[in-house]
Short mmCIF file of C-alpha atoms and ligand atoms in Angstrom, two decimals:
data_model
loop_
_atom_site.label_atom_id
_atom_site.label_comp_id
_atom_site.label_asym_id
_atom_site.label_seq_id
_atom_site.Cartn_x
_atom_site.Cartn_y
_atom_site.Cartn_z
CA UNK P 1 -2.68 -1.46 38.55
CA UNK P 2 -2.02 2.09 39.61
CA UNK P 3 -1.51 4.85 37.11
CA UNK P 4 2.04 5.96 36.51
CA UNK P 5 2.87 9.49 37.51
CA UNK P 6 5.54 9.80 34.89
CA UNK P 7 5.21 11.88 31.76
CA UNK P 8 5.43 10.32 28.33
CA UNK P 9 6.88 11.36 25.02
CA UNK P 10 5.14 9.69 22.11
CA UNK P 11 7.53 9.94 19.18
CA UNK P 12 6.04 9.56 15.71
CA UNK P 13 8.65 8.83 13.02
CA UNK P 14 8.09 8.18 9.33
CA UNK P 15 8.32 9.59 5.83
CA UNK P 16 6.80 12.89 4.84
CA UNK P 17 3.12 12.26 4.21
CA UNK P 18 3.08 9.01 6.20
CA UNK P 19 0.55 10.50 8.64
CA UNK P 20 2.56 11.63 11.69
CA UNK P 21 0.84 14.99 12.08
CA UNK P 22 -2.62 13.68 11.24
CA UNK P 23 -2.45 10.85 13.76
CA UNK P 24 -0.86 13.05 16.44
CA UNK P 25 -3.69 15.60 16.04
CA UNK P 26 -6.34 12.90 16.34
CA UNK P 27 -4.64 11.49 19.45
CA UNK P 28 -4.39 15.04 20.84
CA UNK P 29 -8.12 15.52 20.33
CA UNK P 30 -8.97 12.27 22.09
CA UNK P 31 -6.67 12.96 25.04
CA UNK P 32 -8.01 16.50 25.43
CA UNK P 33 -11.51 15.02 25.65
CA UNK P 34 -10.22 13.01 28.62
CA UNK P 35 -8.81 16.22 30.14
CA UNK P 36 -5.27 14.88 29.91
CA UNK P 37 -2.52 17.51 29.66
CA UNK P 38 -0.83 17.21 26.32
CA UNK P 39 1.51 19.20 24.10
CA UNK P 40 2.17 18.56 20.45
CA UNK P 41 5.56 19.32 18.91
CA UNK P 42 5.46 19.21 15.14
CA UNK P 43 8.43 19.32 12.78
CA UNK P 44 6.77 21.71 10.35
CA UNK P 45 5.89 24.15 13.12
CA UNK P 46 9.13 24.13 15.11
CA UNK P 47 11.10 24.56 11.91
CA UNK P 48 9.42 27.97 11.61
CA UNK P 49 10.52 28.98 15.10
CA UNK P 50 12.82 27.04 17.41
CA UNK P 51 14.87 25.51 14.60
CA UNK P 52 14.26 28.08 11.87
CA UNK P 53 17.99 28.39 11.28
CA UNK P 54 18.41 24.72 10.38
CA UNK P 55 18.33 22.93 7.05
CA UNK P 56 18.18 19.25 6.14
CA UNK P 57 21.77 18.06 6.17
CA UNK P 58 22.45 15.17 8.51
CA UNK P 59 24.08 17.56 10.93
CA UNK P 60 21.14 19.98 10.90
CA UNK P 61 18.58 17.21 11.19
CA UNK P 62 20.42 15.89 14.24
CA UNK P 63 20.52 19.37 15.74
CA UNK P 64 16.79 19.70 15.08
CA UNK P 65 16.14 16.49 17.01
CA UNK P 66 18.51 17.55 19.77
CA UNK P 67 16.70 20.83 20.43
CA UNK P 68 13.28 19.28 20.23
CA UNK P 69 14.36 16.51 22.56
CA UNK P 70 15.38 19.21 25.03
CA UNK P 71 11.87 20.67 24.94
CA UNK P 72 10.14 17.27 25.02
CA UNK P 73 12.26 16.29 28.00
CA UNK P 74 11.18 19.35 29.98
CA UNK P 75 7.53 18.71 29.21
CA UNK P 76 7.82 15.01 30.00
CA UNK P 77 9.52 15.81 33.29
CA UNK P 78 6.40 17.77 34.23
CA UNK P 79 4.10 14.86 33.37
CA UNK P 80 2.78 16.28 30.14
CA UNK P 81 1.95 13.79 27.40
CA UNK P 82 4.17 15.09 24.63
CA UNK P 83 3.32 14.13 21.06
CA UNK P 84 6.31 14.60 18.75
CA UNK P 85 5.96 14.32 14.99
CA UNK P 86 9.30 14.51 13.27
CA UNK P 87 10.51 12.57 10.25
CA UNK P 88 13.60 11.86 12.39
CA UNK P 89 15.19 9.64 9.75
CA UNK P 90 18.32 8.73 11.68
CA UNK P 91 18.20 5.84 14.11
CA UNK P 92 20.96 7.28 16.29
CA UNK P 93 19.08 10.55 16.72
CA UNK P 94 15.95 8.68 17.80
CA UNK P 95 18.03 6.62 20.22
CA UNK P 96 19.43 9.88 21.60
CA UNK P 97 15.89 11.17 22.14
CA UNK P 98 14.91 7.96 23.94
CA UNK P 99 17.98 8.02 26.17
CA UNK P 100 17.44 11.63 27.19
CA UNK P 101 13.72 11.34 27.79
CA UNK P 102 13.90 8.08 29.68
CA UNK P 103 15.94 9.94 32.30
CA UNK P 104 12.73 11.72 33.33
CA UNK P 105 9.83 9.68 31.99
CA UNK P 106 8.59 7.26 29.36
CA UNK P 107 9.38 7.19 25.66
CA UNK P 108 7.25 5.48 23.03
CA UNK P 109 8.53 5.15 19.49
CA UNK P 110 5.80 4.85 16.88
CA UNK P 111 6.68 3.96 13.32
CA UNK P 112 4.16 5.65 11.08
CA UNK P 113 4.65 3.35 8.16
CA UNK P 114 3.33 3.90 4.70
CA UNK P 115 5.14 2.90 1.49
CA UNK P 116 6.82 5.80 -0.24
CA UNK P 117 4.61 5.26 -3.30
CA UNK P 118 1.55 5.97 -1.16
CA UNK P 119 3.17 9.00 0.50
CA UNK P 120 4.12 10.28 -2.92
CA UNK P 121 0.63 9.68 -4.25
CA UNK P 122 -0.82 11.65 -1.33
CA UNK P 123 1.80 14.39 -1.73
CA UNK P 124 0.03 16.40 0.97
CA UNK P 125 2.39 19.35 0.73
CA UNK P 126 3.44 19.00 -2.91
CA UNK P 127 6.98 18.28 -1.74
CA UNK P 128 7.48 14.94 -3.53
CA UNK P 129 6.76 16.59 -6.86
CA UNK P 130 9.23 19.35 -6.06
CA UNK P 131 11.84 16.80 -4.98
CA UNK P 132 11.33 14.77 -8.18
CA UNK P 133 11.70 17.97 -10.18
CA UNK P 134 15.04 18.50 -8.46
CA UNK P 135 13.90 21.60 -6.59
CA UNK P 136 14.49 20.18 -3.10
CA UNK P 137 17.74 18.64 -1.96
CA UNK P 138 18.04 16.14 0.88
CA UNK P 139 14.45 14.95 0.57
CA UNK P 140 13.87 11.91 2.79
CA UNK P 141 13.10 8.78 0.80
CA UNK P 142 14.20 10.32 -2.50
CA UNK P 143 17.59 11.94 -2.10
CA UNK P 144 18.16 11.33 1.61
CA UNK P 145 17.99 8.18 3.73
CA UNK P 146 15.22 7.00 6.04
CA UNK P 147 16.35 4.47 8.61
CA UNK P 148 13.20 2.63 9.61
CA UNK P 149 12.86 1.60 13.25
CA UNK P 150 13.93 -2.01 13.77
CA UNK P 151 11.92 -2.52 16.91
CA UNK P 152 9.34 0.23 17.35
CA UNK P 153 7.00 0.12 20.33
CA UNK P 154 4.13 0.41 17.88
CA UNK P 155 3.74 0.40 14.12
CA UNK P 156 0.90 2.06 12.25
CA UNK P 157 0.25 1.03 8.64
CA UNK P 158 -1.53 4.15 7.56
CA UNK P 159 -1.93 2.82 4.02
CA UNK P 160 -4.03 -0.05 5.40
CA UNK P 161 -5.72 1.48 8.44
CA UNK P 162 -8.18 4.34 8.73
CA UNK P 163 -7.12 7.38 10.72
CA UNK P 164 -9.53 6.37 13.48
CA UNK P 165 -7.97 2.89 13.67
CA UNK P 166 -4.43 4.28 13.78
CA UNK P 167 -5.32 6.76 16.53
CA UNK P 168 -7.14 4.06 18.49
CA UNK P 169 -4.04 1.83 18.34
CA UNK P 170 -2.03 4.63 19.95
CA UNK P 171 -4.65 5.20 22.66
CA UNK P 172 -4.90 1.45 23.31
CA UNK P 173 -1.11 1.15 23.61
CA UNK P 174 -0.86 4.07 26.05
CA UNK P 175 -3.74 2.65 28.07
CA UNK P 176 -2.23 -0.85 28.17
CA UNK P 177 1.04 0.59 29.43
CA UNK P 178 -0.83 2.59 32.09
CA UNK P 179 0.56 5.82 30.68
CA UNK P 180 -2.90 7.38 30.48
P1 ADP M 201 3.27 13.62 7.90
O1 ADP M 201 2.97 14.42 9.14
O2 ADP M 201 3.78 12.25 8.22
O3 ADP M 201 4.14 14.35 6.92
P2 ADP M 201 0.52 14.16 7.25
O4 ADP M 201 -0.17 13.79 8.51
O5 ADP M 201 0.77 15.62 6.99
O6 ADP M 201 1.89 13.35 7.14
O7 ADP M 201 -0.30 13.58 5.99
C1 ADP M 201 -0.81 12.26 5.96
C2 ADP M 201 -1.93 12.14 4.92
O8 ADP M 201 -2.37 10.79 4.87
C3 ADP M 201 -3.15 13.00 5.26
O9 ADP M 201 -3.67 13.56 4.07
C4 ADP M 201 -4.12 11.97 5.86
O10 ADP M 201 -5.48 12.35 5.67
C5 ADP M 201 -3.79 10.71 5.04
N1 ADP M 201 -4.12 9.43 5.73
C6 ADP M 201 -4.78 8.40 5.20
N2 ADP M 201 -4.92 7.38 6.07
C7 ADP M 201 -4.31 7.78 7.20
C8 ADP M 201 -4.12 7.17 8.49
N3 ADP M 201 -4.56 5.94 8.78
N4 ADP M 201 -3.44 7.88 9.40
C9 ADP M 201 -2.97 9.10 9.12
N5 ADP M 201 -3.12 9.73 7.95
C10 ADP M 201 -3.79 9.09 6.99
#
């Protein structure tokens, strides 16, 4: 089979602390070793720049996804493997991203799935504690909804897999699809 020339957006969705950033970084490292052109777009980082003006209402979250989809689409159009890690809790917003990006390339939705109890136990950024204490409004999984993907292209159970296993599943999927 010949290798596709199309770019790909790999879209990691899941609760805070599920492992989106950690897996995306590991995948980034492995793809860089293969000299593949990649770009990571991370919710925490873009919210300090591109979408600094936005909060966490449904409207703002959708706007956040809209702007990042715009960037991911440009990168994908130029055959960059674009790794997006956004909680992206709303199904319709993720469908919007897929629709837009599939106009120029491939879109892979990855459900980074870990039970909220495990995410809360990890509490990587101390946000669950703050949300429980009532210091953060609209916190996904606690005071805001998370609409899990019904039919993701790939699901990672980061509470049951090691990081290396999760990253390998992503690489294996992209390889099987001839995206890399
Ligand atoms: P998110 O980006 O989804 O908010 P992070 O990647 O910041 O989550 O944090 C996930 C945490 O879970 C990290 O501390 C990471 O070391 C841990 N972890 C444990 N197992 C895994 C796994 N299989 N994949 C990814 N992260 C894992």
